XYZ file of C-alpha atoms in Angstrom:
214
model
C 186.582 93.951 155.229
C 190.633 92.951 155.401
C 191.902 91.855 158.174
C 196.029 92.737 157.437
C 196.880 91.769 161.468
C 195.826 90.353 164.301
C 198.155 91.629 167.614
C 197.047 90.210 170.780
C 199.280 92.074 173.676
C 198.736 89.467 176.943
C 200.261 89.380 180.156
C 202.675 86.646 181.008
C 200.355 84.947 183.694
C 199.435 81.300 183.942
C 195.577 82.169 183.006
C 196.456 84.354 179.839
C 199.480 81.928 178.703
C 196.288 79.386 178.563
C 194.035 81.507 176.451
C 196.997 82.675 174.032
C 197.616 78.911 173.429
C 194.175 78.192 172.769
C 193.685 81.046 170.729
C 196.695 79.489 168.562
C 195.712 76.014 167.707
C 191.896 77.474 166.845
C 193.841 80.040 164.282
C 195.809 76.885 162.871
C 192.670 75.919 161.062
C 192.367 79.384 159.634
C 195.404 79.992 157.067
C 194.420 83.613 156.739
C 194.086 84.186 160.223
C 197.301 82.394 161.496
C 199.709 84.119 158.775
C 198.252 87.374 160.278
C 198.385 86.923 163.952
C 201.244 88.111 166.320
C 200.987 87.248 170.261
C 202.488 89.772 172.650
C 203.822 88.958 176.031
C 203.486 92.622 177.232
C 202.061 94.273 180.506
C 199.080 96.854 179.990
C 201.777 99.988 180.441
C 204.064 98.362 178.144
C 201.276 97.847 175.403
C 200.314 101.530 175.523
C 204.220 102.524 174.709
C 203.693 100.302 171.666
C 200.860 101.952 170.726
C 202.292 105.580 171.007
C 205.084 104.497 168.535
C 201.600 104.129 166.038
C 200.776 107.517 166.655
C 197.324 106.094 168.785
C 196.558 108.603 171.562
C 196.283 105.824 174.281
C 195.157 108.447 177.098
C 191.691 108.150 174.688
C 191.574 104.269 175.764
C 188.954 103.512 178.353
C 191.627 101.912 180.514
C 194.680 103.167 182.846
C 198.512 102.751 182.979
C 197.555 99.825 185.525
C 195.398 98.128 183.621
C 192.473 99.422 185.500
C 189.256 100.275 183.474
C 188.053 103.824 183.605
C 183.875 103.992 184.261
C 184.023 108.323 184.843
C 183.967 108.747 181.119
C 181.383 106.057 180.639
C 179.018 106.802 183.275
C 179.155 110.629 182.253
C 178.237 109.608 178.616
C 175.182 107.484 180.170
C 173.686 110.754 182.068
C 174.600 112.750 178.492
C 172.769 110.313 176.969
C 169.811 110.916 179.146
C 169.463 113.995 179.300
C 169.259 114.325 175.107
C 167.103 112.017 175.282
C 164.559 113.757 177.571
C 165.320 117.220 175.686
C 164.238 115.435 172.429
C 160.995 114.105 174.158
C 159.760 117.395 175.570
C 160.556 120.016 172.523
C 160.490 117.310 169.585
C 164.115 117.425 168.190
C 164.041 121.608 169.027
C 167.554 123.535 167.746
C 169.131 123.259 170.948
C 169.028 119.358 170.855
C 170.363 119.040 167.656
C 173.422 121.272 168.508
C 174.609 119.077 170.809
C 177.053 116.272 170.519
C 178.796 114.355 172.931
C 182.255 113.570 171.215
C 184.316 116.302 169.219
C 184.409 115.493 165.068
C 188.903 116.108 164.156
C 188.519 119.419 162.248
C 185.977 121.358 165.393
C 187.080 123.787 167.146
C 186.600 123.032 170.869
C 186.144 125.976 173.576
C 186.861 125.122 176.851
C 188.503 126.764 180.111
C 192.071 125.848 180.157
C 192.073 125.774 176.541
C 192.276 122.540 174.265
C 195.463 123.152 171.846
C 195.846 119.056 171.807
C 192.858 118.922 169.651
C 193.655 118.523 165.837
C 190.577 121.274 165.151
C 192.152 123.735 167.909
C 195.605 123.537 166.645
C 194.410 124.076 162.708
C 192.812 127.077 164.518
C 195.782 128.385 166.152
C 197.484 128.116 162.956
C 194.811 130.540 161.285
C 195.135 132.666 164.002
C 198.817 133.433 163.564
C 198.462 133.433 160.036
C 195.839 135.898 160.187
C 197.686 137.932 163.010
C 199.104 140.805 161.150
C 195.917 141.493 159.324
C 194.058 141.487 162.664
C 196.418 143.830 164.732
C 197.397 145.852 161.723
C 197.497 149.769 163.316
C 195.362 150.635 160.137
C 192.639 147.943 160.050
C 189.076 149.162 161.476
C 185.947 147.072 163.003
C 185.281 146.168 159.235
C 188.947 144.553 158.421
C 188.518 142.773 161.642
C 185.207 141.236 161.263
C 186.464 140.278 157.810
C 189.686 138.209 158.904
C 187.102 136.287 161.341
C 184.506 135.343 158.645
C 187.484 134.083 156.721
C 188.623 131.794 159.574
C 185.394 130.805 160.184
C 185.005 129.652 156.377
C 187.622 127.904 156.730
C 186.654 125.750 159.657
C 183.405 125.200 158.135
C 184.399 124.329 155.071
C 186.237 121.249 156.052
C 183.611 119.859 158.399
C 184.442 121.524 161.449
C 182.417 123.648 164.064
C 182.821 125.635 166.658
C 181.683 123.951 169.923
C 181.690 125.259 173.782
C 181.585 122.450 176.963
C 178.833 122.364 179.305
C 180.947 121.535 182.158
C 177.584 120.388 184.305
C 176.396 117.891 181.251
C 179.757 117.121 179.974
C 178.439 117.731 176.485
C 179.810 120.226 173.379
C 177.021 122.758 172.157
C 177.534 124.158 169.288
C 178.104 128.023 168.842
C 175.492 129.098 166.486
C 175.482 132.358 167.443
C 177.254 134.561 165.194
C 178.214 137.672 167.788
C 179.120 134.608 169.996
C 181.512 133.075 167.990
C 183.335 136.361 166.658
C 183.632 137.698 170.552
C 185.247 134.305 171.227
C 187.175 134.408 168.018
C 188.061 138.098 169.131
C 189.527 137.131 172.434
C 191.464 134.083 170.918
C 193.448 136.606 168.751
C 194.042 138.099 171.903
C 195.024 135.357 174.123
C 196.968 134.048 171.452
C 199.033 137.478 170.692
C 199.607 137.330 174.946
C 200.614 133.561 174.779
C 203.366 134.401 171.845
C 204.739 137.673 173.640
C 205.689 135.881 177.255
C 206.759 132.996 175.113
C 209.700 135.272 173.040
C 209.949 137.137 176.308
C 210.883 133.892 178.087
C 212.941 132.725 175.156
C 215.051 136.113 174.909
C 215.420 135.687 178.447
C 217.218 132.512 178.547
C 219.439 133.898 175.703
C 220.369 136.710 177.955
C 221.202 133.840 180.279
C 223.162 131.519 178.466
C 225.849 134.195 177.451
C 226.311 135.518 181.328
């Protein structure tokens, strides 16, 4: 492991100004530390701004705007935790405790209320689904067709590590869709949804045309 940098984003308080200069002369006997290291005198808002210019999603960190640490994500992952645990006691590691998972993998494709199109997996998917969209809503293309164009998408997913997962909104865990009616009725009403999203957004858009020229 290569360490390329060291950034240490403090506050400019009396307590912190202490630690940042101790942290210094320890990293002067370390040549390949102290060449690396770069000391911040930034609040905790101000370090999450500098993070977003990375490309980090800061509203993953476990902490707020304020500074203040966040325990509602922690404390639900404890009871998760838990409760898998007690579901692999009692049915010795049965299907439905192996389908779950607690944190989303990049490439899955998350079902939730409200949608998710933030996720990386859920915006590849959106990107199938308008590819796909003229095959699916072709006038001439029968149950067959259809169920074709959704195996294909679901290949896709699948082949690059993804899966298709649903939220248990009581647990706060992701269960995985293994059910193949399931996941082409869901798959089914995403075309849908997706077809009714992209109408009211071009009738919005010629709207404001309409607009701008009065």
């Amino acid at each position: 492991l290569r360490t390329s940098a060291v950034h240490m984003a403090l506050p400019n308080t009396p307590v912190f100004t202490l630690l940042r200069t101790c942290l210094s002369i320890q990293a002067r006997f370390l040549e390949s530390i102290r060449i690396r290291s770069y000391p911040h005198d930034l609040s905790s808002i101000e370090t999450q701004y500098q993070l977003l210019t990375f490309g980090i999603p800061v509203q993953e960190l476990p902490v707020t705007s304020t500074g203040k640490i966040k325990t509602k994500n922690h404390l639900q992952w404890i009871q998760a935790r838990q409760a898998i645990e007690k579901i692999r006691a009692f049915s010795s590691g049965s299907i439905r405790a192996q389908s779950i998972t607690l944190h989303a993998r990049v490439k899955d494709v998350l079902f939730r209320r409200g949608g998710n199109t933030k996720h990386y997996g859920n915006m590849d998917f959106l990107y199938l689904l308008e590819n796909h969209r003229d095959a699916f809503f072709n006038p001439v293309s029968n149950h067959t067709t259809k169920k074709a164009v959704i195996q294909s998408i679901i290949e896709q997913i699948t082949s690059q590590g993804g899966r298709f997962l649903t939220l248990d909104t009581k647990m706060n865990w992701w269960t995985e869709i293994t059910d193949v009616d399931n996941l082409e009725d869901r798959i089914t009403s995403s075309f849908y949804y997706h077809l009714t999203r992209r109408r009211k957004a071009m009738a919005q858009s010629c709207k404001g045309r309409r607009q701008a020229k009065l």
